[in-house]
Short mmCIF file of C-alpha atoms in Angstrom, two decimals:
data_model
loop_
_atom_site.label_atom_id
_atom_site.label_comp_id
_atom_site.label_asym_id
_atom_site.label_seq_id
_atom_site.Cartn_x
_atom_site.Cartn_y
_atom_site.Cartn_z
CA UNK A 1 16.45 14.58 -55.03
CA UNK A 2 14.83 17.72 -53.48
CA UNK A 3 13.77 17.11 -49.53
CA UNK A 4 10.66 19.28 -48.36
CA UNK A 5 8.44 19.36 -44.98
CA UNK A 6 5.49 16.88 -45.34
CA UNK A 7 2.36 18.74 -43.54
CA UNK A 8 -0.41 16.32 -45.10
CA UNK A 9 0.16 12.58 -46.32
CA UNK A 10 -2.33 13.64 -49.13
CA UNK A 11 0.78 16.51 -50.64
CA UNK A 12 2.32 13.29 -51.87
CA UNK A 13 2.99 12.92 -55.40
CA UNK A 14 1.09 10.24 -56.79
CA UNK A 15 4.00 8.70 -58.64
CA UNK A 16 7.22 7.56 -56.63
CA UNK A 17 7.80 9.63 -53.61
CA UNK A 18 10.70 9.00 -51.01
CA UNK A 19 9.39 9.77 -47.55
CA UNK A 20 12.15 10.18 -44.92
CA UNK A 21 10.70 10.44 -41.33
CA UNK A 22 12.76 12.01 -38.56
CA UNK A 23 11.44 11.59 -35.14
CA UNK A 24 12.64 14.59 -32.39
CA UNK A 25 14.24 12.35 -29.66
CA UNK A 26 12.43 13.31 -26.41
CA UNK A 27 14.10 15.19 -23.41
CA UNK A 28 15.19 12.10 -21.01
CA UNK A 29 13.96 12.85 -17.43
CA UNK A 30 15.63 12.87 -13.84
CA UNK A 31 14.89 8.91 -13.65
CA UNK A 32 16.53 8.30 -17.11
CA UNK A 33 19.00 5.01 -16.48
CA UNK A 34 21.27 6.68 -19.42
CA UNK A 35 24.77 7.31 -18.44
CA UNK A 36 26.04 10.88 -17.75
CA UNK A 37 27.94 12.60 -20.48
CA UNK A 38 31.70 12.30 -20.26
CA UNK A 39 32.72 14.91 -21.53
CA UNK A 40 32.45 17.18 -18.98
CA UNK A 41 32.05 17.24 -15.20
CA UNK A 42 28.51 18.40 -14.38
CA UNK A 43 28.84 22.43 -13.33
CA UNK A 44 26.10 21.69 -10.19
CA UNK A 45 25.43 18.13 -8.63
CA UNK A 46 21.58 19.06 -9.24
CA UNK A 47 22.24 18.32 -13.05
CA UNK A 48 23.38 15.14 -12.26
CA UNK A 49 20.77 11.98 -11.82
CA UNK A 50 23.35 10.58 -8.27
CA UNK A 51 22.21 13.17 -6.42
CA UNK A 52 18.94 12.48 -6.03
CA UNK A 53 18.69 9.39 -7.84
CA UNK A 54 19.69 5.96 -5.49
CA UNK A 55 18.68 2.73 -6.91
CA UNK A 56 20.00 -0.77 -7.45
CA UNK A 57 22.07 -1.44 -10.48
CA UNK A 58 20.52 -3.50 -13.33
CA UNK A 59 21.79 -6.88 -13.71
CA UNK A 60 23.05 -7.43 -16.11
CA UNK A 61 24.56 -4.09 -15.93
CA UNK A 62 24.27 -2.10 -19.25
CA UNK A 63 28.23 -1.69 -19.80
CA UNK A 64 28.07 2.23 -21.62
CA UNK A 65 29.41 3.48 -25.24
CA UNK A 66 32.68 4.62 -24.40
CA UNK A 67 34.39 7.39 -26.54
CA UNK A 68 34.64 6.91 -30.41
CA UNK A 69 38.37 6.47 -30.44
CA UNK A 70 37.87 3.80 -27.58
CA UNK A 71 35.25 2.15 -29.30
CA UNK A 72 37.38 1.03 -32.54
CA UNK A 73 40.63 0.33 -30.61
CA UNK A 74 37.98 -1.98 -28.48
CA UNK A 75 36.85 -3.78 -31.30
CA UNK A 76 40.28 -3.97 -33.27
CA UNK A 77 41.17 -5.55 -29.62
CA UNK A 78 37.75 -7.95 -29.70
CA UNK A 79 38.73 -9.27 -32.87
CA UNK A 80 42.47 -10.18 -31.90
CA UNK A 81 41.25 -11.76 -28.95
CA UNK A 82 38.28 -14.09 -30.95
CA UNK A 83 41.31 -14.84 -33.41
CA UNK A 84 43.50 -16.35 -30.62
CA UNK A 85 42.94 -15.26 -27.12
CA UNK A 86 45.59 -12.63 -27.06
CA UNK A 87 44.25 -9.90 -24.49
CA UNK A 88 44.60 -6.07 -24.78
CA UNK A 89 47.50 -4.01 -23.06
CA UNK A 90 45.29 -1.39 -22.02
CA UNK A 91 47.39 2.21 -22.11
CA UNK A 92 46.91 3.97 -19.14
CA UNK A 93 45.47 7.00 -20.83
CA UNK A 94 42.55 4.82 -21.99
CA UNK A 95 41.72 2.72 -18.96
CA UNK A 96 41.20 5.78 -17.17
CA UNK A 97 39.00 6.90 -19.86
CA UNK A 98 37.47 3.88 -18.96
CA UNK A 99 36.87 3.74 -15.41
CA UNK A 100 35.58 7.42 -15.28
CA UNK A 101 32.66 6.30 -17.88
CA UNK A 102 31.92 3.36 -16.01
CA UNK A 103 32.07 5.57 -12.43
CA UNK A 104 29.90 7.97 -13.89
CA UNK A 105 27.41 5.12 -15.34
CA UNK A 106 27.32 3.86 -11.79
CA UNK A 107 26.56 7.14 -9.95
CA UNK A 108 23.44 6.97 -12.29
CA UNK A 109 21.96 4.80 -10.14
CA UNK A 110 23.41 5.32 -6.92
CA UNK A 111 26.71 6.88 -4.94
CA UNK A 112 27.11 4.47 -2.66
CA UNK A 113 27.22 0.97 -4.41
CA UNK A 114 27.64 -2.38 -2.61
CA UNK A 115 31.03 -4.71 -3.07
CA UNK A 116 28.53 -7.23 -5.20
CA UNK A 117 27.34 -4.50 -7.66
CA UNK A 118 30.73 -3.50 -8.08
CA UNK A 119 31.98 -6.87 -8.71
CA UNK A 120 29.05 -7.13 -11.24
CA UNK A 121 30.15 -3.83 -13.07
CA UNK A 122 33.51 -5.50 -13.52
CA UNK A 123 32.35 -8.95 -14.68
CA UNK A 124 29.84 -7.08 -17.10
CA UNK A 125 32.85 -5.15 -18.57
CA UNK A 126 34.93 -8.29 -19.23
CA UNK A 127 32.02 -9.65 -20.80
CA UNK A 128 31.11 -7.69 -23.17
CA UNK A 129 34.74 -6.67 -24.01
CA UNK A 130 36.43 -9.81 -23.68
CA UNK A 131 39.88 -8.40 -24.59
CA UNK A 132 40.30 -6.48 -21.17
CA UNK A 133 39.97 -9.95 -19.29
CA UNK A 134 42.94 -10.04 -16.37
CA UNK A 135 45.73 -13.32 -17.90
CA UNK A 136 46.54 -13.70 -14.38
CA UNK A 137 43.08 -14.15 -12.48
CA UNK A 138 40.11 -16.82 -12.24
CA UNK A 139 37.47 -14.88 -13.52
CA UNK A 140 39.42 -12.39 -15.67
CA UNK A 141 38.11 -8.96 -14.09
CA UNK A 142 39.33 -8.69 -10.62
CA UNK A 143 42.19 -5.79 -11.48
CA UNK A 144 38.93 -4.27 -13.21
CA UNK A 145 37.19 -4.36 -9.95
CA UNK A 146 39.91 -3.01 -7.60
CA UNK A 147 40.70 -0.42 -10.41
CA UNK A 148 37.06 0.35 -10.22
CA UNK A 149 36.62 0.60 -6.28
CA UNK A 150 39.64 3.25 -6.30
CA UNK A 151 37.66 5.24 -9.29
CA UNK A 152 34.57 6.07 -7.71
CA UNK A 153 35.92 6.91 -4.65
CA UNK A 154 38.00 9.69 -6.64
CA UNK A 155 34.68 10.31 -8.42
CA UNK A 156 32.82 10.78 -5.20
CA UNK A 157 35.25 13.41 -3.99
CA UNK A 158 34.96 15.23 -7.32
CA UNK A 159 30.99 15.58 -6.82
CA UNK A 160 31.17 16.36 -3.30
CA UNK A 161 33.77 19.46 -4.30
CA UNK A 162 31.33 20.19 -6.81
CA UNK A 163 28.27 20.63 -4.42
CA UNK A 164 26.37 17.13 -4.16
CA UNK A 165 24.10 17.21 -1.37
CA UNK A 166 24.02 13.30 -0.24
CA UNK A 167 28.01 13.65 -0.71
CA UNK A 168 28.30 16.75 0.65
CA UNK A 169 26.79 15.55 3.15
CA UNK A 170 28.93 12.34 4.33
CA UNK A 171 31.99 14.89 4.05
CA UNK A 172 34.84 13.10 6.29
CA UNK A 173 35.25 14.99 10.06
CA UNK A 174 38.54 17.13 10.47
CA UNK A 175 38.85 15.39 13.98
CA UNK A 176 40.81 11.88 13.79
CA UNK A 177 38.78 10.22 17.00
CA UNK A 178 34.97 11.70 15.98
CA UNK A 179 33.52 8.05 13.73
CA UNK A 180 30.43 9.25 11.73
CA UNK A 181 27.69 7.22 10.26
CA UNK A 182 27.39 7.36 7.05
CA UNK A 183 24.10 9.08 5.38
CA UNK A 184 23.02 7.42 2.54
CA UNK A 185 19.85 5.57 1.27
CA UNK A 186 19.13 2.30 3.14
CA UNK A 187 15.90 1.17 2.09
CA UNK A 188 16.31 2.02 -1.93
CA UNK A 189 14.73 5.00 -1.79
CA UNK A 190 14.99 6.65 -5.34
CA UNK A 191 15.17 10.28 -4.21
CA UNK A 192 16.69 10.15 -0.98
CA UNK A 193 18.34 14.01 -0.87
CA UNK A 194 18.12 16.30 -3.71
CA UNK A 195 19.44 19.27 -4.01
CA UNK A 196 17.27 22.41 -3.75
CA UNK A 197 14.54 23.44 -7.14
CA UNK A 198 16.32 26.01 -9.16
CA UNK A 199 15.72 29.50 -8.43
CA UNK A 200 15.27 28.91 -4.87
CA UNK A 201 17.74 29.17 -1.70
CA UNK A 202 17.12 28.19 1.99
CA UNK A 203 15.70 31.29 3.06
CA UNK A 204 13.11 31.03 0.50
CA UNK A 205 11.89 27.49 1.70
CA UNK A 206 12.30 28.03 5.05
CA UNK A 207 9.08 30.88 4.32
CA UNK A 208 7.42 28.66 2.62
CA UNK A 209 7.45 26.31 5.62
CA UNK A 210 6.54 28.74 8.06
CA UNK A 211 3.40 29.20 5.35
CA UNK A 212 2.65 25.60 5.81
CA UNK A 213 2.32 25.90 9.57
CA UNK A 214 -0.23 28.52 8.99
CA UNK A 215 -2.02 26.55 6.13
CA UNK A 216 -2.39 23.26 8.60
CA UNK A 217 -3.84 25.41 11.56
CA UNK A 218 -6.69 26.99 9.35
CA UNK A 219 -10.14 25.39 9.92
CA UNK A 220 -10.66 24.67 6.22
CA UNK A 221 -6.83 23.49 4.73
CA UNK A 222 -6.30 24.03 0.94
CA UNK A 223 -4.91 20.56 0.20
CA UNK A 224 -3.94 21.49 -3.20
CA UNK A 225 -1.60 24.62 -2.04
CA UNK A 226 -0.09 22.55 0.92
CA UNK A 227 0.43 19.90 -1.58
CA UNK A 228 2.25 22.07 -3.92
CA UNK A 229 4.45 23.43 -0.74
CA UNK A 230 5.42 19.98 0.40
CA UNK A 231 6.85 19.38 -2.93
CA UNK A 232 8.77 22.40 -3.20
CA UNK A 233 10.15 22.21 0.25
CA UNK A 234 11.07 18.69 -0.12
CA UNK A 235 14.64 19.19 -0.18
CA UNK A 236 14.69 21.38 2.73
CA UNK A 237 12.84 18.67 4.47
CA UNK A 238 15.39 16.41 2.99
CA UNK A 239 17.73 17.62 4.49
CA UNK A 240 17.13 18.32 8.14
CA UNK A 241 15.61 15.06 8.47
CA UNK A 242 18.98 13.14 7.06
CA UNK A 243 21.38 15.51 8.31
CA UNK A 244 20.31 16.70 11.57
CA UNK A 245 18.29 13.44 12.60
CA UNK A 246 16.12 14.82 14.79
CA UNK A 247 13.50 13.59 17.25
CA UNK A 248 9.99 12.60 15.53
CA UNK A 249 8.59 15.14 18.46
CA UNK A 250 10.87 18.52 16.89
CA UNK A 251 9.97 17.18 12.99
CA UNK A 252 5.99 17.26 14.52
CA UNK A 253 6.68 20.59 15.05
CA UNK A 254 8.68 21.75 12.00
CA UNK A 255 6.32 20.46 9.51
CA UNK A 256 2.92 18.88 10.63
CA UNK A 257 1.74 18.79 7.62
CA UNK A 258 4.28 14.95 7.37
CA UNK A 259 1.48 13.45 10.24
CA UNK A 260 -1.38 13.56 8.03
CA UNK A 261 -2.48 10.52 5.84
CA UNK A 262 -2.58 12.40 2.62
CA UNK A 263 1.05 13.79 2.72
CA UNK A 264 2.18 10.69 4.34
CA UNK A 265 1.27 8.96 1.01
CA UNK A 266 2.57 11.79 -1.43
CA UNK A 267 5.60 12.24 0.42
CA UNK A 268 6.76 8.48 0.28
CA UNK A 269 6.11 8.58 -3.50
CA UNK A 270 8.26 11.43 -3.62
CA UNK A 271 11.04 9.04 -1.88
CA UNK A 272 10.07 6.01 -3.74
CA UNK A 273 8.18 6.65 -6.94
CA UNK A 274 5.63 4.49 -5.59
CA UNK A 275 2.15 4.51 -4.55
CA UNK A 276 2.01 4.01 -0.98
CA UNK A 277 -1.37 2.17 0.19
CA UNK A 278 -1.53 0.59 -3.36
CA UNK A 279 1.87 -1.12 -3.20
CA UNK A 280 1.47 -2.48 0.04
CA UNK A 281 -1.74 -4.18 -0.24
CA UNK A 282 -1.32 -5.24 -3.86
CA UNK A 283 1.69 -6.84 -2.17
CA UNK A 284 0.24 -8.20 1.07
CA UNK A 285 -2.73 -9.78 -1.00
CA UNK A 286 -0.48 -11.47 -3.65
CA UNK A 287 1.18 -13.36 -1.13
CA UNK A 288 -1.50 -14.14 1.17
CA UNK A 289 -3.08 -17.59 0.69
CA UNK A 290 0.63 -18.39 0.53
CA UNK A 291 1.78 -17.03 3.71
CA UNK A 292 -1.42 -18.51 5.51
CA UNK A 293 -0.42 -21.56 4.12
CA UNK A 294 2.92 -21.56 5.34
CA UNK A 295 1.45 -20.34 9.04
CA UNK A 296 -0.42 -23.69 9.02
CA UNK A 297 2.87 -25.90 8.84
CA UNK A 298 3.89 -24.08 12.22
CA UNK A 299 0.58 -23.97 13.87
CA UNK A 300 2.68 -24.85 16.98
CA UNK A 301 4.05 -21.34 17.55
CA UNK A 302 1.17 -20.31 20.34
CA UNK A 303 0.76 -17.43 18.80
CA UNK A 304 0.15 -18.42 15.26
CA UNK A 305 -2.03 -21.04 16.34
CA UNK A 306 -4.69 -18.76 18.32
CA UNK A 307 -4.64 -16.24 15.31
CA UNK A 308 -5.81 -19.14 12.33
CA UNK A 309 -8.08 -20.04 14.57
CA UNK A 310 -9.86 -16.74 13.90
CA UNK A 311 -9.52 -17.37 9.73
CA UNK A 312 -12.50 -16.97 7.64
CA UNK A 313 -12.53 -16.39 4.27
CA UNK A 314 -12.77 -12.53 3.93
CA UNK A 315 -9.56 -10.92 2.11
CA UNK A 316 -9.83 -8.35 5.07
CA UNK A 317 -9.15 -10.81 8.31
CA UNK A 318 -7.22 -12.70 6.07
CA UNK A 319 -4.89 -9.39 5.85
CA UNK A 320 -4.99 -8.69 9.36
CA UNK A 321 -3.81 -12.27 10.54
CA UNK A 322 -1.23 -12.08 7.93
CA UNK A 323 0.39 -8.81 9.43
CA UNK A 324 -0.10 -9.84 13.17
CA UNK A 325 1.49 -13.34 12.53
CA UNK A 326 4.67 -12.30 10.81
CA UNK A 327 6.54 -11.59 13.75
CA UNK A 328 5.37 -15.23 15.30
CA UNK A 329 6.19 -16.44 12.14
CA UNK A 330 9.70 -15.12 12.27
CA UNK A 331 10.48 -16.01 15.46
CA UNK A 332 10.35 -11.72 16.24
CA UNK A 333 8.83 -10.16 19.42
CA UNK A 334 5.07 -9.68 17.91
CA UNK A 335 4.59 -7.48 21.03
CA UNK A 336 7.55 -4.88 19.87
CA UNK A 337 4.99 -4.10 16.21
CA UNK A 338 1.38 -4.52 17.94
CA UNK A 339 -0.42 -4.29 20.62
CA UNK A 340 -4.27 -4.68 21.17
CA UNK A 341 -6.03 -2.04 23.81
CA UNK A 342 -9.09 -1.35 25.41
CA UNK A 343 -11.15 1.55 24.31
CA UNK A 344 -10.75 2.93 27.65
CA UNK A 345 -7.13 2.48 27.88
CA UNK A 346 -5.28 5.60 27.34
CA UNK A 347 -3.47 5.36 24.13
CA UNK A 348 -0.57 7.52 24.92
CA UNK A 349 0.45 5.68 28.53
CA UNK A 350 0.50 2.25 26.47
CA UNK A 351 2.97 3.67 23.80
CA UNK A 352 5.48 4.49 26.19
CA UNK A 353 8.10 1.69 25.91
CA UNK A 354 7.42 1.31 22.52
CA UNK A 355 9.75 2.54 20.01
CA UNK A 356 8.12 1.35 16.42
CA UNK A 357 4.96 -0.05 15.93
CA UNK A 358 1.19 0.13 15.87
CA UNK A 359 -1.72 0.24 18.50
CA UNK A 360 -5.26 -1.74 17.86
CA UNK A 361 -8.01 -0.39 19.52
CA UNK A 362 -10.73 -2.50 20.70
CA UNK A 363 -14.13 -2.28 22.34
CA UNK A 364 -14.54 -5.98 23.26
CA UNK A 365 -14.85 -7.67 19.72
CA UNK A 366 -15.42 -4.21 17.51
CA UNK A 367 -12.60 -2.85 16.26
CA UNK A 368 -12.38 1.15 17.10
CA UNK A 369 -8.97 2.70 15.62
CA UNK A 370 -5.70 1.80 14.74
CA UNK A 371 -2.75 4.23 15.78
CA UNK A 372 0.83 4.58 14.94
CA UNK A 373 3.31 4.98 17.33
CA UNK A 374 6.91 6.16 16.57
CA UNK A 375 9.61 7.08 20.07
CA UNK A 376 6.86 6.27 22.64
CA UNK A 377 4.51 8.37 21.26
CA UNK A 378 1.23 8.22 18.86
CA UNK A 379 1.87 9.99 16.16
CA UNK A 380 -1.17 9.06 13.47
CA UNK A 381 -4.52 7.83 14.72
CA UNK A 382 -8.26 7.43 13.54
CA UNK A 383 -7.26 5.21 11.21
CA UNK A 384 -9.54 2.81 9.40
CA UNK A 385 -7.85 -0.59 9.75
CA UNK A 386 -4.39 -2.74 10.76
CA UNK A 387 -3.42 -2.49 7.15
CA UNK A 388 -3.73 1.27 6.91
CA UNK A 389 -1.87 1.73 9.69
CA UNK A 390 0.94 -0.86 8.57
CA UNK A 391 1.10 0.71 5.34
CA UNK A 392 1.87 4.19 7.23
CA UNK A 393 3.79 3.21 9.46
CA UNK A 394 5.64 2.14 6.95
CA UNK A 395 5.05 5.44 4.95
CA UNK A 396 7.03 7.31 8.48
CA UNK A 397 9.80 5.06 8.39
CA UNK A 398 10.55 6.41 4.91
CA UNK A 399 9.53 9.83 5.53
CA UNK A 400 11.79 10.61 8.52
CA UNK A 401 14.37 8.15 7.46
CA UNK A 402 13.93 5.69 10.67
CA UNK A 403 16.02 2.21 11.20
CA UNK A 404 14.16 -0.52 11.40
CA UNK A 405 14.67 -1.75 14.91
CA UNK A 406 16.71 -4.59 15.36
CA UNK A 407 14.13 -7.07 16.89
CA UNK A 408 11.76 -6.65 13.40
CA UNK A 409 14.17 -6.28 11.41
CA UNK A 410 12.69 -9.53 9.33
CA UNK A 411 9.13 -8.28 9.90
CA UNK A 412 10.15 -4.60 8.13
CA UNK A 413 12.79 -6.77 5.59
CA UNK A 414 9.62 -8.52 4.57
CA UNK A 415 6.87 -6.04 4.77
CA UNK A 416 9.55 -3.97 2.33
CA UNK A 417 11.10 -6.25 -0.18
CA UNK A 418 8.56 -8.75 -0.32
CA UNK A 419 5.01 -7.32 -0.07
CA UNK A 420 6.01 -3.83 -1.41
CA UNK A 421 9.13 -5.33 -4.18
CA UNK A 422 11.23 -2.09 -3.18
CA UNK A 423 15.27 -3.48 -3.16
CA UNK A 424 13.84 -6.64 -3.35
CA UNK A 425 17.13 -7.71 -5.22
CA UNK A 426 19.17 -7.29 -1.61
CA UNK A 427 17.48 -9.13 0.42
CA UNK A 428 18.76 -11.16 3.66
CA UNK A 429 19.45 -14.84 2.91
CA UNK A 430 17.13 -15.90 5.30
CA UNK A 431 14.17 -13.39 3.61
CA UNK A 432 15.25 -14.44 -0.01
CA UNK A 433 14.78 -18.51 1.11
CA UNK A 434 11.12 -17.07 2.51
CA UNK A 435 10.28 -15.32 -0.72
CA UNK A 436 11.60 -17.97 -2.69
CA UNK A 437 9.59 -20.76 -0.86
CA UNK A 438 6.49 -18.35 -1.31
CA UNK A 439 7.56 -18.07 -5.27
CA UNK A 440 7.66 -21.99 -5.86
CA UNK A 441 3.64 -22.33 -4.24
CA UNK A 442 2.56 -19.91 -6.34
CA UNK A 443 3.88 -21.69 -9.70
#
């Protein structure tokens, strides 16, 4: 049989013809969930998906193809064990071949992953590879997990000798009595500190920030060129905000381009992958005649009851008594995330004393502006409505890698991994009974 390049389905012979059809396998992108190739230890961390990529493992987790040789002793070992529940003796030469596959299928998704995830990795492993099941434990995979736990530790020490910024990063201190938080993605951001874009070192994004200041000052701004600046200084951004932690005030003044709407928005999708605005209110909206609903069965909170009192039946109010009933809701300090002003108040003496949160300006019933304060200071204003300025409020939490403060921390918890879905798989028990009880009214 003679093979040749088809150009044109009408070349065909018009007696039997064998048509073979080879499709080019496309180039897998940075968010690919494919494991990393273990054969070799990537030369730079930016090759490698962990250093920018932090998400939540799949569950089930997708246990990866191990080596060939591993694959048929696996099998051979499978059958046995289906035959009469004789387990494997693993060689130590192969469980380690093992555990580094697995490590490096984990740092996929994320560095850092919990004691649950790791626990699921384990269980996964067992099941799908029955053979390697512990004789002498409940669940059969608990050496896998402690075996496991020790492996990516080793693996994160290889990648932070190799260059990885987020492990880089969290590199322990020399001094014995010095504790140090550890810097690592909190609120699943996707691409929480990459390494710099190829060709390009610190000194050359550190011009092209001083080039954004200049850009921002001019009358007319060329969106499209400060756009395309943000994204290429995003790691050096990246970095000063995670590493340094610096005030809100000194990141004002190091890139002011972050305090305006439009990069607000573009700048948590390049955290996320998602839309900012959209997300939120596509969220807040799905859940709202259920949320109102639940309101009503505590109408005794004081505050909840003066708020459903102002209910009608426009999506918009409906939003707005959603947001400024949570807190009441949760039994949080509503007064910590909003507070309602005169028009002649002065915006910036009311902020003072408030750390996160957002300002509603009023001129008696009218609504005026909405303004976001972050450290006691207003840092966004002139914004349309409470939901905007939720949504970016939310969008600065991301951007300059804030905490949630402690007396929200159920308002953010839901506001993120409720209304927005982003780590909604880790939430709280007390927010996973909410969304649950939310779920079950919407069947």
């Amino acid at each position: 049989m003679e093979l040749c390049n088809l150009s044109n389905m009408t070349d065909l012979p018009k007696d039997k013809a064998t048509l073979k059809v080879l499709t080019k396998a496309t180039e897998p992108d940075h968010t690919d969930s494919s494991t990393l190739d273990s054969e070799s230890m990537p030369s730079s961390c930016e090759d490698s998906p962990s250093t920018s990529q932090t998400r939540q493992l799949p569950h089930p987790f997708p246990i990866p193809t191990f080596a060939y040789d591993v694959e048929l002793r696996l099998r051979s070992a499978n059958e046995v064990f289906a035959k009469n529940g004789d387990v494997f003796e693993t060689p130590k030469e192969m469980k380690s071949d093992l555990l580094d596959k697995l490590a490096e299928a984990i740092f996929v998704y994320t560095p850092y992953p919990t004691r649950d995830e790791i626990d699921a990795v384990a269980q996964a492993l067992v099941e799908k590879h029955p053979c390697l099941k512990d004789p002498g434990s409940v669940f059969g995979w608990y050496s896998w997990k402690f075996s496991l736990k020790f492996k990516i530790q080793n693996f994160r020490q290889k990648l932070r000798q190799a260059g990885c910024p987020e492990l880089s990063l969290n590199k322990r201190s020399s001094s014995p009595t010095k504790s140090k938080k550890l810097k690592k993605a909190k609120k699943s951001e996707v691409n929480f500190l990459p390494g710099h874009p190829e060709g390009k070192n610190e000194n050359d994004l550190e011009n092209e920030r001083a080039l954004l200041i200049s850009e921002v000052k001019k009358r007319n701004i060329d969106w499209t060129l400060v756009d395309k600046m943000m994204d290429s200084t995003y790691s050096l951004r990246r970095k000063e905000i995670v590493k340094d932690e610096p005030l809100v005030a000194h990141v004002q003044e190091r890139w002011p381009a972050l305090f305006f709407v439009r990069q607000i928005e573009l700048e948590f999708t390049r955290l996320t992958s998602m839309k900012l605005r959209e997300s939120f209110l596509a969220g807040l909206d799905q859940y709202l005649d259920c949320f109102l609903e639940l309101f009503k069965t505590k109408s005794g909170i004081p505050g909840l009851s003066s708020l459903l009192r102002q209910l009608d039946n426009s999506t918009h109010r409906k939003r707005i008594i959603l947001l400024l009933g949570l807190p009441h809701f949760l039994k949080e300090d509503s007064s910590a995330f909003t507070k309602t002003i005169e028009v002649t108040d002065d915006e910036q003496s009311i902020a003072k004393g408030m750390k996160v949160g957002v300002l509603v300006v009023m001129d008696g019933q009218d609504f005026i502006d909405a303004a976001v304060v972050l450290e006691e200071a207003v840092v966004l204003s002139q914004l349309r409505d409470l939901p905007t300025a939720v949504a970016m409020l939310m969008g600065l939490l991301y951007s300059l890698n804030i905490d949630y403060p402690r007396e929200l921390k159920y308002t953010f918890e839901v506001m993120q991994k409720v209304f927005m879905n982003i780590g909604g798989g880790q939430c709280s028990s007390f927010v996973l009974g909410l969304r649950n009880r939310l779920l079950r009214r919407q069947m």
